[in-house]
Coordinates of C-alpha atoms in Angstrom, one line a residue:
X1 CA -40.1 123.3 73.7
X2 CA -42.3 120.2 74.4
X3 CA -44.3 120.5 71.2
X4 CA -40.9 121.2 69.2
X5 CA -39.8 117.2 70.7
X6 CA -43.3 115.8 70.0
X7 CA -43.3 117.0 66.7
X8 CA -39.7 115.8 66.3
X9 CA -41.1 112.3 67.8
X10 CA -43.7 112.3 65.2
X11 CA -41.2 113.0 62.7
X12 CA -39.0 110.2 63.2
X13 CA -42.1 108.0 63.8
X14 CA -42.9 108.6 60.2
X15 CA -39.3 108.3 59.0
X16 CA -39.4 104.9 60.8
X17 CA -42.4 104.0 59.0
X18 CA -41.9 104.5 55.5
X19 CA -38.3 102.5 56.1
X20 CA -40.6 99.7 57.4
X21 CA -42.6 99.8 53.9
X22 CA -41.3 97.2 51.8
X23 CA -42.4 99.9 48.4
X24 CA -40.3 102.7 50.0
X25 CA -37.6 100.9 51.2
X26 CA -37.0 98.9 48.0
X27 CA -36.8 102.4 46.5
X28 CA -33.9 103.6 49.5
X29 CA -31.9 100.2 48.9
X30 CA -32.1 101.2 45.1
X31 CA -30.4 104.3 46.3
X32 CA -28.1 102.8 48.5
X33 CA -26.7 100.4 45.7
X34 CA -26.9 102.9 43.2
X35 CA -24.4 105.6 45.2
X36 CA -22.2 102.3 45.9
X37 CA -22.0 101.9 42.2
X38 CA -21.2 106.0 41.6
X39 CA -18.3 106.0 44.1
X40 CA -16.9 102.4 42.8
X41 CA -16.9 103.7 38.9
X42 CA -15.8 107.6 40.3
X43 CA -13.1 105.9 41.9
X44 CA -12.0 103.6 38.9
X45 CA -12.0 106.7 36.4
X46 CA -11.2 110.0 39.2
X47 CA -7.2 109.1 38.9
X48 CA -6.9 109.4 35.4
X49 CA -6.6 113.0 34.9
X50 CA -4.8 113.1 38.6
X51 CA -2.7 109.5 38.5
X52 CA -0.2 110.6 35.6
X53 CA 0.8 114.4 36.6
X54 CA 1.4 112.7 40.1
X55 CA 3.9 109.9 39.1
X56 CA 5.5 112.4 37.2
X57 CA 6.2 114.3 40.1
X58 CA 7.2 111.8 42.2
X59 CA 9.5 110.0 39.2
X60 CA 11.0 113.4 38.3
X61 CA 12.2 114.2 42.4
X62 CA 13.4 111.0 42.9
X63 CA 15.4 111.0 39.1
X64 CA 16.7 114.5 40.6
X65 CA 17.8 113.2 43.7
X66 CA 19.6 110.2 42.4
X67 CA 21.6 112.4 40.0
X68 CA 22.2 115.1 42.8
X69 CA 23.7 111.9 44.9
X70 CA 25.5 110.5 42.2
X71 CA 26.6 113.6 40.2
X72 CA 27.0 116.4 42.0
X73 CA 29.1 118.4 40.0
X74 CA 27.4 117.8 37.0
X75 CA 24.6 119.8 35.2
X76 CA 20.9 118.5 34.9
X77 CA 20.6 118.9 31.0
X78 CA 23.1 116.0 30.5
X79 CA 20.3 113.5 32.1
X80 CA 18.1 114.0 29.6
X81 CA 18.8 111.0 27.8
X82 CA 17.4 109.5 30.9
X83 CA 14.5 111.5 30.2
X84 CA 12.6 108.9 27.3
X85 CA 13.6 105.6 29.5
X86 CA 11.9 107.6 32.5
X87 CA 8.4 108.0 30.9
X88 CA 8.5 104.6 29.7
X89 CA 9.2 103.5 33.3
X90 CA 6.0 105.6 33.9
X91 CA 4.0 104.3 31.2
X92 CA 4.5 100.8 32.3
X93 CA 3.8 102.0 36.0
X94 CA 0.4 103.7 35.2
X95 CA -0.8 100.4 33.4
X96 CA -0.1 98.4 36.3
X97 CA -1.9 100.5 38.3
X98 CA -4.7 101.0 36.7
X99 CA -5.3 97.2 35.5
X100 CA -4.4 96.5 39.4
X101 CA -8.0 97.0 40.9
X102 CA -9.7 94.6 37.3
X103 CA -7.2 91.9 38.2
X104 CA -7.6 91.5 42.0
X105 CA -11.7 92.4 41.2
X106 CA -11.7 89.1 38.7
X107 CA -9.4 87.1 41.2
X108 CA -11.7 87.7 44.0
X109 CA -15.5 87.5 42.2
X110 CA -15.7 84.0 42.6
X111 CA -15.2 83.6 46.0
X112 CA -17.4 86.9 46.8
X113 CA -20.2 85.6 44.7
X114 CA -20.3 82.4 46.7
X115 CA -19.8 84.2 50.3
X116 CA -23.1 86.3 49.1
X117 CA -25.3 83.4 48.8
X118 CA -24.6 82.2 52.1
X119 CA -24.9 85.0 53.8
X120 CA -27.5 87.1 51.7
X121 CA -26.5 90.3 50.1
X122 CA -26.1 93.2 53.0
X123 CA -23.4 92.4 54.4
X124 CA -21.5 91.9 51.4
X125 CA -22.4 95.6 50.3
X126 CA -21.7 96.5 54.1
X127 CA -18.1 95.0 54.0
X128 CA -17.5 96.4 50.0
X129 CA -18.4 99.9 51.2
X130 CA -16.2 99.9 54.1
X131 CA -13.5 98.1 52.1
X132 CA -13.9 101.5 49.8
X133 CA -13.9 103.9 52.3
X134 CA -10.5 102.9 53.4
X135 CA -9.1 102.5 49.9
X136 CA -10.0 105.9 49.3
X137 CA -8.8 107.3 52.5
X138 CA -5.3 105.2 51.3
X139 CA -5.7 107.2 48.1
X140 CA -6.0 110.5 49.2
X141 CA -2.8 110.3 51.8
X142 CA -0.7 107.9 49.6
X143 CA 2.9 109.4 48.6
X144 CA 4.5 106.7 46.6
X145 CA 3.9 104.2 44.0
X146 CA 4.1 101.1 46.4
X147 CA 1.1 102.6 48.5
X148 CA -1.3 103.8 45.5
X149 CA -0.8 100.0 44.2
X150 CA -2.2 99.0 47.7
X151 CA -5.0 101.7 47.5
X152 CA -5.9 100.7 43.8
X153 CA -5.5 96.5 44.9
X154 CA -8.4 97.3 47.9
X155 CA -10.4 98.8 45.5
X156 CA -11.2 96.3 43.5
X157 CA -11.8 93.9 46.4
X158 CA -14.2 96.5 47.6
X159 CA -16.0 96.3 44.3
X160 CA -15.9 92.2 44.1
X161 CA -18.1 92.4 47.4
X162 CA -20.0 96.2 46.7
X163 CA -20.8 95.6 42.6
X164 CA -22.0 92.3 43.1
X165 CA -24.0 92.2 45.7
X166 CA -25.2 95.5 44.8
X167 CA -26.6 93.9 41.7
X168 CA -27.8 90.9 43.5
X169 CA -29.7 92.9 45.5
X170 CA -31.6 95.1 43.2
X171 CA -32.2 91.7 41.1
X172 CA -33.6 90.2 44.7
X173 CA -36.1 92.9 45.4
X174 CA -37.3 93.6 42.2
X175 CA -39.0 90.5 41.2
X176 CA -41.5 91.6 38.5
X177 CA -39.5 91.5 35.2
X178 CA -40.3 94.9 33.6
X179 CA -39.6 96.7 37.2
X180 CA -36.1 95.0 37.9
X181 CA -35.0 95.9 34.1
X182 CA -36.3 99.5 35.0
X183 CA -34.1 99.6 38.1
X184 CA -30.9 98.0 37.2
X185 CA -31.1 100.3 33.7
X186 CA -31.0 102.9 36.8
X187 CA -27.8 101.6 38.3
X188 CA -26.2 101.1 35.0
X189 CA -27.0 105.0 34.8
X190 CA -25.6 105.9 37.7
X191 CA -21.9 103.6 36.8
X192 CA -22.3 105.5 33.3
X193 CA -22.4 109.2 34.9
X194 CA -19.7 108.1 37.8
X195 CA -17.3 107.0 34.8
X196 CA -17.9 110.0 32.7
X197 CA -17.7 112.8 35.3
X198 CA -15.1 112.0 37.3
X199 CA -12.2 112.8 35.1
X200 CA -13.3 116.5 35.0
X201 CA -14.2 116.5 38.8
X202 CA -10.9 114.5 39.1
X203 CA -8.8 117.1 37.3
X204 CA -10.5 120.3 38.4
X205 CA -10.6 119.6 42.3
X206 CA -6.5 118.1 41.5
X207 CA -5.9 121.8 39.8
X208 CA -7.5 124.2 42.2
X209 CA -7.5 122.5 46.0
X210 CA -5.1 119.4 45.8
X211 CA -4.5 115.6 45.5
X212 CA -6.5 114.5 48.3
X213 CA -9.4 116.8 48.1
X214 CA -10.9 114.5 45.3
X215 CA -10.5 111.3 47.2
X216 CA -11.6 113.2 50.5
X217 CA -15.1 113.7 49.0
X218 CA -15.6 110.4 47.8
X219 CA -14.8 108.7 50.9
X220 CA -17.3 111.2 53.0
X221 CA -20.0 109.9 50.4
X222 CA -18.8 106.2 51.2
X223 CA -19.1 106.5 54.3
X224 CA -22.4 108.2 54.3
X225 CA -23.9 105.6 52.2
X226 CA -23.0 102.9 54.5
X227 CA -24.5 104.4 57.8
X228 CA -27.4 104.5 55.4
X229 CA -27.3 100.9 54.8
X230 CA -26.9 100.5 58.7
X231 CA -30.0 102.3 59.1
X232 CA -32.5 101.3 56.5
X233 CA -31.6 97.5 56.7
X234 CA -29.6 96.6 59.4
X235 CA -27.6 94.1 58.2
X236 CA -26.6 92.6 62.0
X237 CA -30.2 92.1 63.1
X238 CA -31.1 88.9 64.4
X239 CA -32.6 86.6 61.4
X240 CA -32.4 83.1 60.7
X241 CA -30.0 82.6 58.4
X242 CA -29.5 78.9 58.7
X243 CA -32.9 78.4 56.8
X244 CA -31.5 80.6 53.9
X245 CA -32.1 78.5 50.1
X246 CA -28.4 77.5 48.8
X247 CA -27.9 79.2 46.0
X248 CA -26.2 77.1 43.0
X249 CA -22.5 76.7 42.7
X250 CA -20.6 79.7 40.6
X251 CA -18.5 76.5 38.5
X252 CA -21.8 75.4 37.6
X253 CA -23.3 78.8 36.6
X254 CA -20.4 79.5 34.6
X255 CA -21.0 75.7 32.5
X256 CA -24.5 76.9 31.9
X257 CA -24.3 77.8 28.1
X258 CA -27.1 80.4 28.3
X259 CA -25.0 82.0 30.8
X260 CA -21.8 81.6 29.4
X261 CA -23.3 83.4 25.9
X262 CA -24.4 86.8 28.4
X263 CA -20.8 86.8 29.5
X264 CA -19.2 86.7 26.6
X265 CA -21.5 89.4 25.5
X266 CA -20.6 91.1 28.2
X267 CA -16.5 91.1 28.3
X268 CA -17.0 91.9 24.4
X269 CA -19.2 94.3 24.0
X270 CA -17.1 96.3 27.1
X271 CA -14.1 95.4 25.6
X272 CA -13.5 98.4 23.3
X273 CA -14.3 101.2 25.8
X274 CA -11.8 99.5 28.1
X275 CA -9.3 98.9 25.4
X276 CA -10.0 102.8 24.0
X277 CA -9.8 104.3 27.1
X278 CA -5.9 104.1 27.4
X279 CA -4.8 104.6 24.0
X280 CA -7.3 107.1 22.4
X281 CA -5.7 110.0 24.2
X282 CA -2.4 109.0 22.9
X283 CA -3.7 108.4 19.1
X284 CA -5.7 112.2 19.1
X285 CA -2.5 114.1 20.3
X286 CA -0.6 112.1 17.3
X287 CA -2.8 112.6 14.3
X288 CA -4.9 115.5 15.3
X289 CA -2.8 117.1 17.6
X290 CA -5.9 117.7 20.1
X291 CA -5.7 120.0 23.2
X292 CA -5.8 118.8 26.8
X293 CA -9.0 119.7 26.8
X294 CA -10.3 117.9 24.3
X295 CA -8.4 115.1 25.2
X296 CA -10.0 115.3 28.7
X297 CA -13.3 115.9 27.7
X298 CA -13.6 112.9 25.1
X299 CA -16.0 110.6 26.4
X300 CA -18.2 113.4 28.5
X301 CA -20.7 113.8 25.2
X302 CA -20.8 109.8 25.2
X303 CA -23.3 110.3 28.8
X304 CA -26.0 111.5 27.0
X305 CA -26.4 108.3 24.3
X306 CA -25.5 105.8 27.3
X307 CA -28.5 107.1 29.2
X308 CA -31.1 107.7 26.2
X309 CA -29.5 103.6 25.2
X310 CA -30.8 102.5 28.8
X311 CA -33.8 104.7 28.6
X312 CA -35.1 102.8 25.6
X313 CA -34.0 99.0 26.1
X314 CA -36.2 99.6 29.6
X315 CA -39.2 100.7 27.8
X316 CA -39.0 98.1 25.1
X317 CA -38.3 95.3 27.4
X318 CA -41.2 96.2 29.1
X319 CA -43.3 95.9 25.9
X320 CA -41.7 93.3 24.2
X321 CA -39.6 91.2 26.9
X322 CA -39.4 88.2 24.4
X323 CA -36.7 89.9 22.5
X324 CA -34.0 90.8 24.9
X325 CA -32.0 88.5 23.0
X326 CA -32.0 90.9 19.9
X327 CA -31.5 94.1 21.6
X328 CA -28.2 92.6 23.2
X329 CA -27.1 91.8 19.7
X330 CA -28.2 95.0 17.7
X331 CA -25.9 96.4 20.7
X332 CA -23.2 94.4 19.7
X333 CA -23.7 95.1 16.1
X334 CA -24.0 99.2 16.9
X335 CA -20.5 98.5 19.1
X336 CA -18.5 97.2 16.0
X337 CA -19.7 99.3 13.7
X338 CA -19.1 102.3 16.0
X339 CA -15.5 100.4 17.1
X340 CA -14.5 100.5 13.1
X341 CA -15.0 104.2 12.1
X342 CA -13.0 105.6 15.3
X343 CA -9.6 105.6 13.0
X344 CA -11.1 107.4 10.2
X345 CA -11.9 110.7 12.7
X346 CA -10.1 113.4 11.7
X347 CA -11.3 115.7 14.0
X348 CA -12.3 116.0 17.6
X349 CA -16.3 116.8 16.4
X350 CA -16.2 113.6 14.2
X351 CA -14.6 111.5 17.2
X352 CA -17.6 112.3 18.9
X353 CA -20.1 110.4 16.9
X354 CA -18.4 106.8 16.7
X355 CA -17.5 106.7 20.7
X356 CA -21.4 108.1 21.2
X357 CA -22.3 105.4 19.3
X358 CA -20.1 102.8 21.4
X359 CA -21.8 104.0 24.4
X360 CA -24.9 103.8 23.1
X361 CA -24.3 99.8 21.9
X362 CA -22.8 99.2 25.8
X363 CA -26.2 100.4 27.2
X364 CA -28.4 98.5 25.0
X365 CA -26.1 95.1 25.6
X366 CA -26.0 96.0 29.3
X367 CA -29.4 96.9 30.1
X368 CA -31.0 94.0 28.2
X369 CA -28.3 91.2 29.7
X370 CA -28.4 92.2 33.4
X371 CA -31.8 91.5 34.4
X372 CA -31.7 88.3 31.6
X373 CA -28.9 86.6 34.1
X374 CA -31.3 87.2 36.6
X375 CA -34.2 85.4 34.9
X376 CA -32.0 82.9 33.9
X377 CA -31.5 81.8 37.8
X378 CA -35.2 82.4 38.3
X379 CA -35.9 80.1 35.9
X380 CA -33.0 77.1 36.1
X381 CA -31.9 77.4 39.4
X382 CA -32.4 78.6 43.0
X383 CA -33.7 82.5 43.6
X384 CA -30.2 83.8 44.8
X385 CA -27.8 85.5 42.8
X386 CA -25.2 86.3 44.0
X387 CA -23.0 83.9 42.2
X388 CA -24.5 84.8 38.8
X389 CA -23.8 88.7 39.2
X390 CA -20.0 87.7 39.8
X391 CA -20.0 86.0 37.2
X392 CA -21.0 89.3 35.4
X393 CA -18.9 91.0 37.2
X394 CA -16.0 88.7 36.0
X395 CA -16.8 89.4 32.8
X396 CA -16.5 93.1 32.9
X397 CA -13.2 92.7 34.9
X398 CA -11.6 90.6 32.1
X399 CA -12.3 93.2 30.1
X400 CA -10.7 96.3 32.4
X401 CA -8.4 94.1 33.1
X402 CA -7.0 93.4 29.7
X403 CA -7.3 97.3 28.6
X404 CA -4.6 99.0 30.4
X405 CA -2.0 96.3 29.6
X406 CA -2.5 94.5 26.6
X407 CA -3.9 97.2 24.5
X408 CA -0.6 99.2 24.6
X409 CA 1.0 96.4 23.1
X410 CA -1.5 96.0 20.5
X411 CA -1.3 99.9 19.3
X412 CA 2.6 99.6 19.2
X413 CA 2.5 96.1 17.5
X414 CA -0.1 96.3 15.1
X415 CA -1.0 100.0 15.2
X416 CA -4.4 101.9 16.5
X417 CA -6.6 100.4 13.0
X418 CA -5.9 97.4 13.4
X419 CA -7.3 97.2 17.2
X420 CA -10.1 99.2 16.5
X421 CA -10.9 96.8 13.1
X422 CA -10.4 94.0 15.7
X423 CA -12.5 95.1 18.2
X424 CA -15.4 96.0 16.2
X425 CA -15.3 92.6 14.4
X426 CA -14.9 90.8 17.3
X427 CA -18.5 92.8 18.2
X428 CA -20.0 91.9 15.2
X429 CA -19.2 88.4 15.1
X430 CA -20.2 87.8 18.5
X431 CA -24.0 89.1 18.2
X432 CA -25.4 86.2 16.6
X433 CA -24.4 84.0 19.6
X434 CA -27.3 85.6 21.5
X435 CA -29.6 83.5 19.2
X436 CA -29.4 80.9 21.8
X437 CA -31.1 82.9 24.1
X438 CA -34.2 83.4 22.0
X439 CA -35.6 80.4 23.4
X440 CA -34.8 81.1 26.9
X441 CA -37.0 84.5 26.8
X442 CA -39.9 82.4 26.4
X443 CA -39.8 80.5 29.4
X444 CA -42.3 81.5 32.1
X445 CA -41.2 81.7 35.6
X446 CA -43.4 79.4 38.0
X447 CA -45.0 81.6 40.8
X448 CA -48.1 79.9 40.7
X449 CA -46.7 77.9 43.7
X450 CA -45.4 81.3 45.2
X451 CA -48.5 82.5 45.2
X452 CA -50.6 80.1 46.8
X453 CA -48.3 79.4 49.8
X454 CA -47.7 82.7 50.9
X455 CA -50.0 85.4 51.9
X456 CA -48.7 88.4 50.5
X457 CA -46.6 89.1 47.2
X458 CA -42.9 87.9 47.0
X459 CA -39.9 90.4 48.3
X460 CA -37.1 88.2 47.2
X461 CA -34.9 86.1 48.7
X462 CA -36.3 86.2 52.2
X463 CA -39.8 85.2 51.4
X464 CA -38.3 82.2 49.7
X465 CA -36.9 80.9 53.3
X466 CA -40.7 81.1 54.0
X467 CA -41.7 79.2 50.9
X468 CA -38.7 76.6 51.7
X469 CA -40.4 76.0 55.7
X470 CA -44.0 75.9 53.9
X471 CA -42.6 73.1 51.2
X472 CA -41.0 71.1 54.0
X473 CA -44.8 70.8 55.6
X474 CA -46.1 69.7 52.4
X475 CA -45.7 66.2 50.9
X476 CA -45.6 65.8 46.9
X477 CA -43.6 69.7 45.7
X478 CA -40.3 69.6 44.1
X479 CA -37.7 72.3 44.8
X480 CA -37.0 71.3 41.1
X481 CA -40.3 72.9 39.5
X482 CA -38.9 76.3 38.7
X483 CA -40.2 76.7 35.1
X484 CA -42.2 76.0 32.3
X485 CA -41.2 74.5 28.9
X486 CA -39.5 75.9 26.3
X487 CA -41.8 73.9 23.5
X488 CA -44.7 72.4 23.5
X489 CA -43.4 68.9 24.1
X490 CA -41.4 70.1 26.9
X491 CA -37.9 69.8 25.8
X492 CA -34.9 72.2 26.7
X493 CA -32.0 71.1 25.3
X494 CA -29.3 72.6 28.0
X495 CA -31.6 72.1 30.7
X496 CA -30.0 71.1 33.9
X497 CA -31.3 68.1 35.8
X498 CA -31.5 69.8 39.3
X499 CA -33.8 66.7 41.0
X500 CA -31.0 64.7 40.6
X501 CA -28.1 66.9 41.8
X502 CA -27.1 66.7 45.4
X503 CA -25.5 70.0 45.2
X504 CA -29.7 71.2 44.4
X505 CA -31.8 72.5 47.6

């Protein structure tokens, strides 16, 4: 019995150890943030096969009971007039609802991104994991409209805090340029496979055990993931965060034109896959008469490109970092082209190729943009980023945001061509902007100065506290020295003046 405790002693011992290894426990915090990233995207996507039956239900009791109270000596059949002004109702309801969580997510980034610069990026995850959990314990017990709205709202105020920090973080521990593109091409992975299976585990767990069975599952995973986080970093332990860099404003991120052009690459190149997402099922029952099948399983085959797109920017970013720039825009070129042969499809097989190839362009774009925000900061501004991954994270809600509502109108306006022939355009037009970053690529992040004051390789945004109290001690350094020059007579022209900023630490 003794030996059994010493060898579990020894065990946990070793456990403790390898958390205490900044290799391995870069590795667990890449977990952590990438199951934070599953459940936020499995959560966006796991009502869409359950959201719509539900309403239904609920609309069609209610419309029942309202005619049993108002007409009780009148037949059923005679309110089916009410019938097409009913699903309407529903229509509009199920937009709402699902452009809810983008809208409070883009209303709320700003002020997340600047709470996770002050306060570093664990808490942040902390509180957007717990906010979550309970809006996926609302989900699963909710029976009315008015309480699913609240449920859908908290979500996307636990993704403001949980995506961008999660991001941040990732970008903060992975400071070597070919390794951080290798791990955020991971979490993008992990959002692509949480959007893509969670219809099908939505709808089969809805069939077979139940409405809250889905949402019970994801909030045991929620939950597991942040006793993780409680365990592997400790986000309450005493550290001395009044030393912490300030990280630069998010208004004057968002005025940086290198910046600015990511985001728009960003909100556009996501914008048809949010803008298809609501209407395609609509347009396959009308002109190819699909099954429900078919309809359910339409973006499933779309995993495998997304992945093999992020597989290959990673590995040619790590060869040729120099031209993120053009990966981004053959992305966005792939995307319209993709985005314009959807209407032709006549059949379920041929839809397959264009939305593969959408996918495809979104991982490219993605995967070759995150870690360049990230650089960008590295390069102009302080080492923090949290305010630079909301501002991502903006731009993805903008576009998620817009989808579910607008659209709608666009199909029933204008018709499904035209906002397909819109969006790819829009794609294609777009691409060249990221020219402008061609330049940028080139810079050289300064760690010569890194590397001299401290003893051991950087971790992030903790060992540049350390490199701030070394500075102090030393006469003649300036916190404005952060990277090299674009030519050779060192001229940049959107370079910010930090020196002479009083907002610059």
């Amino acid at each position: 019995m003794l030996t059994k405790h010493c060898r579990m002693g020894e065990r946990t011992k070793q456990l403790g150890s390898a958390m205490r290894d900044p290799h391995q426990q870069k590795r667990i915090i890449l977990v952590i943030v990438c199951v934070a990233l599953l459940l936020d995207n499995m959560l966006y996507m796991v009502i869409v096969p359950i959201i719509p039956d539900y309403l239904a239900d609920l609309e069609s009791e209610q419309s029942e009971h309202v005619h049993l109270v108002l007409h009780p000596n009148t037949s059923s059949a005679n309110s089916t007039s009410q019938d097409n002004s009913n699903k309407d109702n529903l229509d509009i309801q199920i937009g709402i609802l699902f452009a809810s969580k983008a809208i409070l997510q883009l209303l709320v980034n700003p002020l997340s991104g600047t709470f996770i610069d002050r306060v570093g990026y664990d808490i942040p995850l902390l509180i957007g994991l717990t906010v979550m959990f309970v809006s996926t314990c609302i989900f699963a017990f909710a029976e009315n409209y008015a309480t699913l709205f609240v449920a859908r709202s908290l979500q996307g105020l636990g993704s403001a805090f949980a995506d961008t920090s999660g991001f941040a973080m990732i970008a903060d521990k992975y400071t070597e340029e070919a390794e951080r593109s290798r791990a955020l091409g991971i979490s993008l992975a992990f959002i692509s496979f949480g959007s893509l299976v969670a219809p099908p585990f939505g709808g089969v767990l809805y069939e077979f055990a139940g409405k809250r069975v889905p949402f019970i599952v994801l909030a045991s995973v929620c939950l597991a993931d942040g006793f993780l986080l409680l365990t592997v970093i400790k986000p309450f332990s005493n550290r001395t965060r009044e030393n912490m860099p300030v990280g630069t404003p998010i208004y004057r991120l968002m005025v940086d034109p290198y910046i600015a052009v990511v985001a728009g690459a960003l909100t556009m190149a996501n914008i048809p896959l949010a803008f298809l997402e609501p209407t395609i099922a609509n347009w396959m029952e009308t002109t190819m008469h699909s099954t429900q099948w078919e309809m359910g399983l339409t973006w499933l085959p779309a995993f495998f490109p997304h992945i093999l797109g992020v597989f290959i920017t990673v590995k040619l970013a790590a060869k040729n970092p120099h031209l993120q720039w053009f990966y981004g825009a053959l992305g966005m070129v792939i995307i319209g082209a993709s985005s314009c042969t959807v209407p032709a499809c006549k059949t379920f097989g041929q839809l397959i190729a264009p939305l593969c190839g959408i996918c495809f362009g979104i991982a490219l774009v993605d995967t070759a943009l995150l870690p360049t925000l990230a650089f960008l900061v590295d390069v102009r501004y302080v080492s923090v980023y949290g305010s630079v991954y909301a501002i991502a994270d903006i731009s993805y809600s903008i576009a998620y945001a817009m989808g579910p509502i607008v659209a709608g109108q666009i199909v029933h306006n204008l018709g499904f061509v035209q906002l397909n022939l819109g969006m790819g355009l829009v794609n294609v037009l777009y691409a060249p902007a990221l020219l402008l970053l061609r330049n940028v690529c080139q810079m050289k992040p300064s760690y010569s100065e890194r590397d001299n004051l401290l003893d051991e390789a950087p971790q992030g945004l903790y060992d540049t506290i350390k490199l701030e109290e070394v500075r102090a001690k030393k006469k003649g350094y300036s916190s404005s020295g952060n990277c090299l020059s674009v030519d050779e007579n060192g001229f940049d022209p959107f370079r910010v003046q930090q020196s002479s900023d009083p907002d610059y630490t």
